[in-house]
Coordinates of C-alpha atoms in Angstrom, one line a residue:
X1 CA 194.2 -5.6 -68.7
X2 CA 193.4 -2.3 -70.2
X3 CA 190.1 -1.3 -71.7
X4 CA 189.5 1.3 -74.3
X5 CA 187.2 4.2 -73.6
X6 CA 184.8 2.9 -76.2
X7 CA 184.6 -0.5 -74.5
X8 CA 184.0 1.2 -71.1
X9 CA 181.1 3.3 -72.5
X10 CA 179.7 0.3 -74.3
X11 CA 179.6 -1.7 -71.0
X12 CA 178.3 1.3 -69.1
X13 CA 175.6 1.9 -71.6
X14 CA 174.5 -1.7 -71.5
X15 CA 174.4 -1.8 -67.7
X16 CA 172.6 1.5 -67.6
X17 CA 170.1 0.3 -70.2
X18 CA 169.4 -2.8 -68.2
X19 CA 168.9 -0.8 -65.0
X20 CA 166.6 1.6 -66.8
X21 CA 164.5 -1.2 -68.2
X22 CA 164.1 -2.8 -64.8
X23 CA 163.1 0.5 -63.3
X24 CA 160.5 1.1 -66.0
X25 CA 159.1 -2.4 -65.5
X26 CA 158.9 -1.8 -61.7
X27 CA 157.2 1.5 -62.2
X28 CA 154.7 0.1 -64.7
X29 CA 153.8 -2.7 -62.3
X30 CA 153.2 -0.2 -59.6
X31 CA 150.7 1.7 -61.8
X32 CA 149.0 -1.6 -62.8
X33 CA 148.6 -2.7 -59.2
X34 CA 147.0 0.5 -58.0
X35 CA 143.1 0.4 -58.1
X36 CA 141.6 2.2 -61.1
X37 CA 138.8 4.3 -59.8
X38 CA 135.5 4.6 -61.7
X39 CA 135.2 7.6 -64.0
X40 CA 136.2 9.1 -67.3
X41 CA 139.9 9.1 -68.2
X42 CA 141.1 11.6 -70.9
X43 CA 144.3 9.9 -72.1
X44 CA 146.8 11.7 -74.3
X45 CA 148.4 9.5 -76.9
X46 CA 151.4 9.9 -79.2
X47 CA 151.2 12.3 -82.1
X48 CA 153.6 10.2 -84.1
X49 CA 156.4 8.5 -82.1
X50 CA 154.8 5.6 -80.2
X51 CA 157.5 6.0 -77.5
X52 CA 155.9 9.2 -76.3
X53 CA 153.1 7.4 -74.4
X54 CA 153.3 7.7 -70.6
X55 CA 153.5 4.7 -68.2
X56 CA 150.3 6.0 -66.5
X57 CA 148.5 6.2 -69.9
X58 CA 149.4 2.6 -70.6
X59 CA 148.2 1.4 -67.3
X60 CA 144.8 3.1 -67.7
X61 CA 144.3 1.9 -71.3
X62 CA 145.2 -1.7 -70.2
X63 CA 142.6 -1.7 -67.4
X64 CA 139.7 0.5 -68.7
X65 CA 136.4 -1.3 -69.2
X66 CA 136.0 0.4 -72.6
X67 CA 138.3 2.7 -74.6
X68 CA 136.4 5.1 -76.8
X69 CA 138.4 6.2 -79.8
X70 CA 138.1 8.7 -82.6
X71 CA 138.9 5.9 -85.1
X72 CA 139.1 2.4 -83.6
X73 CA 141.2 1.2 -86.6
X74 CA 143.8 3.9 -86.1
X75 CA 144.0 3.4 -82.3
X76 CA 144.4 -0.4 -82.8
X77 CA 148.0 0.2 -83.9
X78 CA 148.9 1.8 -80.6
X79 CA 147.1 -0.7 -78.5
X80 CA 148.5 -3.7 -80.4
X81 CA 152.0 -2.2 -80.1
X82 CA 151.8 -2.4 -76.3
X83 CA 149.9 -5.7 -76.2
X84 CA 146.8 -4.0 -74.8
X85 CA 143.6 -6.0 -75.4
X86 CA 141.1 -3.4 -74.7
X87 CA 137.5 -3.2 -75.8
X88 CA 137.3 -0.3 -78.2
X89 CA 134.3 1.7 -79.5
X90 CA 134.0 4.7 -81.8
X91 CA 133.4 8.2 -80.4
X92 CA 133.9 11.0 -82.9
X93 CA 132.4 14.2 -84.3
X94 CA 129.7 12.4 -86.3
X95 CA 128.4 10.2 -83.5
X96 CA 129.2 12.1 -80.3
X97 CA 125.7 13.4 -79.7
X98 CA 124.2 10.0 -80.1
X99 CA 126.8 8.2 -78.1
X100 CA 127.1 10.6 -75.2
X101 CA 124.0 9.3 -73.4
X102 CA 125.2 5.7 -73.6
X103 CA 128.7 6.7 -72.2
X104 CA 127.1 8.6 -69.4
X105 CA 124.9 5.6 -68.4
X106 CA 128.0 3.5 -68.3
X107 CA 129.9 6.0 -66.2
X108 CA 127.0 6.5 -63.8
X109 CA 126.9 2.7 -63.2
X110 CA 130.6 2.9 -62.1
X111 CA 132.4 2.0 -65.4
X112 CA 136.0 3.0 -66.0
X113 CA 136.0 4.7 -69.4
X114 CA 139.1 5.9 -71.3
X115 CA 138.7 8.5 -74.1
X116 CA 141.4 8.9 -76.7
X117 CA 141.7 10.8 -79.9
X118 CA 143.6 9.8 -83.0
X119 CA 146.7 11.6 -81.7
X120 CA 147.6 14.0 -78.9
X121 CA 145.4 15.3 -76.1
X122 CA 141.6 14.6 -76.3
X123 CA 139.2 17.5 -76.7
X124 CA 141.9 19.8 -78.3
X125 CA 140.3 20.2 -81.8
X126 CA 138.7 16.8 -81.1
X127 CA 135.4 15.6 -79.7
X128 CA 134.7 15.2 -76.0
X129 CA 133.9 18.7 -74.6
X130 CA 130.2 18.0 -74.2
X131 CA 130.8 14.7 -72.5
X132 CA 133.2 16.2 -70.0
X133 CA 130.8 19.1 -69.3
X134 CA 128.0 16.6 -68.6
X135 CA 130.3 14.6 -66.3
X136 CA 131.0 17.8 -64.4
X137 CA 127.3 18.6 -64.1
X138 CA 126.5 15.2 -62.8
X139 CA 129.6 14.9 -60.5
X140 CA 131.1 12.0 -62.4
X141 CA 134.9 11.9 -61.8
X142 CA 137.0 13.1 -64.7
X143 CA 140.8 12.3 -64.8
X144 CA 142.9 14.1 -67.3
X145 CA 146.2 12.4 -68.0
X146 CA 148.9 14.8 -69.4
X147 CA 150.9 13.8 -72.4
X148 CA 151.6 14.7 -76.1
X149 CA 150.1 17.7 -77.7
X150 CA 151.0 18.9 -81.2
X151 CA 150.4 22.6 -80.4
X152 CA 152.7 22.6 -77.3
X153 CA 155.3 20.5 -79.1
X154 CA 155.3 23.0 -82.0
X155 CA 155.3 26.0 -79.8
X156 CA 158.2 24.9 -77.6
X157 CA 160.5 24.3 -80.6
X158 CA 159.4 27.2 -82.7
X159 CA 161.6 30.0 -81.4
X160 CA 158.6 32.3 -81.1
X161 CA 157.4 33.9 -77.8
X162 CA 156.0 31.3 -75.4
X163 CA 154.9 33.5 -72.5
X164 CA 151.5 34.1 -74.1
X165 CA 149.9 32.0 -76.9
X166 CA 146.5 31.7 -78.5
X167 CA 145.4 28.4 -80.0
X168 CA 142.8 29.0 -82.8
X169 CA 142.4 25.4 -84.1
X170 CA 141.6 25.1 -87.8
X171 CA 140.8 28.2 -89.8
X172 CA 137.7 28.2 -92.0
X173 CA 138.4 26.5 -95.4
X174 CA 136.9 29.2 -97.6
X175 CA 139.0 32.4 -98.2
X176 CA 136.4 35.0 -97.2
X177 CA 135.6 33.3 -93.8
X178 CA 139.3 32.6 -93.2
X179 CA 140.3 36.3 -93.7
X180 CA 137.4 37.4 -91.5
X181 CA 138.7 35.1 -88.7
X182 CA 142.3 36.2 -89.1
X183 CA 141.2 39.9 -88.9
X184 CA 139.5 39.0 -85.6
X185 CA 142.8 37.6 -84.3
X186 CA 145.3 40.2 -85.6
X187 CA 145.4 42.3 -82.5
X188 CA 145.7 39.3 -80.0
X189 CA 149.0 40.0 -78.2
X190 CA 150.3 36.5 -78.3
X191 CA 151.8 33.8 -80.5
X192 CA 149.0 32.4 -82.7
X193 CA 148.8 28.7 -83.3
X194 CA 146.7 27.0 -86.0
X195 CA 146.2 23.5 -87.2
X196 CA 146.0 23.3 -91.0
X197 CA 145.4 20.7 -93.8
X198 CA 148.2 20.2 -96.3
X199 CA 146.0 21.2 -99.3
X200 CA 145.1 24.5 -97.7
X201 CA 148.5 25.5 -96.3
X202 CA 149.7 27.8 -99.1
X203 CA 146.3 29.7 -99.2
X204 CA 146.2 30.1 -95.4
X205 CA 149.8 31.4 -95.3
X206 CA 149.0 33.9 -97.9
X207 CA 145.9 35.1 -96.1
X208 CA 147.9 35.3 -92.8
X209 CA 150.5 37.5 -94.6
X210 CA 147.7 39.8 -95.8
X211 CA 145.7 40.0 -92.6
X212 CA 148.3 39.7 -89.9
X213 CA 151.2 41.5 -91.6
X214 CA 154.6 40.0 -92.5
X215 CA 155.3 38.4 -89.1
X216 CA 157.8 35.8 -88.2
X217 CA 156.2 32.4 -88.4
X218 CA 156.9 28.7 -88.3
X219 CA 155.4 25.7 -90.2
X220 CA 155.8 22.6 -88.1
X221 CA 155.2 19.3 -90.0
X222 CA 155.2 15.6 -89.0
X223 CA 156.2 16.4 -85.4
X224 CA 158.0 13.5 -83.6
X225 CA 158.0 11.4 -86.8
X226 CA 160.9 10.4 -89.1
X227 CA 160.4 13.4 -91.5
X228 CA 159.8 16.0 -88.8
X229 CA 160.6 19.6 -89.9
X230 CA 160.2 23.1 -88.6
X231 CA 160.4 25.7 -91.3
X232 CA 161.0 29.3 -90.0
X233 CA 160.6 32.6 -91.9
X234 CA 158.4 35.6 -92.5
X235 CA 154.9 34.9 -93.6
X236 CA 155.6 36.2 -97.1
X237 CA 158.7 33.9 -97.4
X238 CA 156.7 30.9 -96.2
X239 CA 153.9 31.7 -98.6
X240 CA 156.3 31.6 -101.6
X241 CA 158.0 28.5 -100.3
X242 CA 154.7 26.5 -100.1
X243 CA 153.1 28.0 -103.2
X244 CA 152.2 25.2 -105.6
X245 CA 153.3 22.6 -103.0
X246 CA 151.2 20.3 -101.0
X247 CA 153.4 18.9 -98.1
X248 CA 152.4 15.6 -96.5
X249 CA 151.5 15.0 -92.9
X250 CA 150.0 16.9 -90.0
X251 CA 150.8 20.6 -89.9
X252 CA 150.9 23.3 -87.2
X253 CA 151.3 26.9 -88.2
X254 CA 152.6 29.4 -85.6
X255 CA 152.6 33.2 -86.1
X256 CA 154.5 35.6 -83.8
X257 CA 152.6 38.2 -81.9
X258 CA 152.0 41.7 -83.3
X259 CA 155.2 43.5 -83.7
X260 CA 155.8 47.1 -82.5
X261 CA 153.6 49.4 -84.6
X262 CA 151.1 46.6 -85.4
X263 CA 149.0 47.0 -82.2
X264 CA 146.1 49.3 -82.8
X265 CA 145.2 52.4 -80.7
X266 CA 141.8 50.8 -80.1
X267 CA 143.3 47.8 -78.5
X268 CA 145.6 49.9 -76.3
X269 CA 142.6 52.1 -75.3
X270 CA 140.6 49.0 -74.3
X271 CA 143.4 47.7 -72.1
X272 CA 143.9 51.1 -70.6
X273 CA 140.2 51.4 -69.7
X274 CA 140.5 48.2 -67.7
X275 CA 143.9 49.0 -66.1
X276 CA 142.8 52.5 -65.0
X277 CA 140.0 51.0 -62.9
X278 CA 142.6 50.0 -60.4
X279 CA 145.8 52.0 -61.3
X280 CA 147.1 55.5 -61.8
X281 CA 147.7 56.4 -65.5
X282 CA 151.5 56.1 -65.1
X283 CA 151.2 52.5 -63.7
X284 CA 148.5 51.6 -66.1
X285 CA 150.5 52.7 -69.0
X286 CA 153.5 50.6 -67.8
X287 CA 151.3 47.5 -67.4
X288 CA 149.7 47.8 -70.8
X289 CA 153.0 48.6 -72.4
X290 CA 154.5 45.4 -71.0
X291 CA 151.5 43.2 -71.9
X292 CA 151.2 44.4 -75.5
X293 CA 154.9 45.0 -76.2
X294 CA 154.5 48.6 -77.3
X295 CA 156.2 51.8 -76.2
X296 CA 155.2 53.2 -72.8
X297 CA 155.1 56.7 -74.1
X298 CA 152.6 55.8 -76.8
X299 CA 150.3 54.2 -74.2
X300 CA 150.7 57.1 -71.8
X301 CA 150.0 59.7 -74.5
X302 CA 146.8 57.8 -75.6
X303 CA 145.7 57.9 -72.0
X304 CA 146.2 61.6 -71.7
X305 CA 144.3 62.1 -75.0
X306 CA 141.4 60.1 -73.6
X307 CA 141.3 62.1 -70.4
X308 CA 141.1 65.3 -72.3
X309 CA 138.2 64.0 -74.4
X310 CA 136.4 63.1 -71.1

């Protein structure tokens, strides 16, 4: 009896799916059967698609004595989806200082505590830094579980340089403070990454175009969700595109590094001063040229000029 190619693939896919499900189940059981040591567990959670949780994260959340959440109601959806009946308590920007002492007492008594944010990797534009710092000072074990992160997800799909990037979090909401911050960042020789609120997106893009120059940029929205989109263009184009619009969802804005000609002489001189402490001018100029993406002759000539002034 002959079978069509479609029938063959259907049977193969079904068999493969069953084998994969068995392997996932076995691996999950192995995680669940291993002892969970006392300490603080920083657990990364999905930024949208619930399937992005790791098996290790599930095993920790299922066995933690307490799961501290930014918003217990928000995190309940994830825990219920995976049939995890964990005790949850709030730990957020507004109660962190008051809760930290209580959490430390629990940890010093040998509790197994998980900390999660509403989405992504804890501490990245979320509370928890002071708690981890105190754990480190008191030799309380801290386990960081890798997983989803909106900034890395956006960067990897942006098409902008990934060899060096600078995460700047949220910009100030008021225009004057926002421009001041952008001016501080304009010479950073790396892709810049920001989180932004929908209602401030157009204003922030316009200020970026003014302060950073008309660089290539990306607006990443609703990452890993049904309506995910990455909109690419120059900052001026993106400013026009979002003017008068307030897109929905979580937003990451990425701006390419300074283009040739944008890097200031002052920044080059700074880098040269450092490099010349251990290199000859020729080698220092080459190193600075590579790191800033500017012409080697420009760096070399600035070095000669500085030597003459000395």
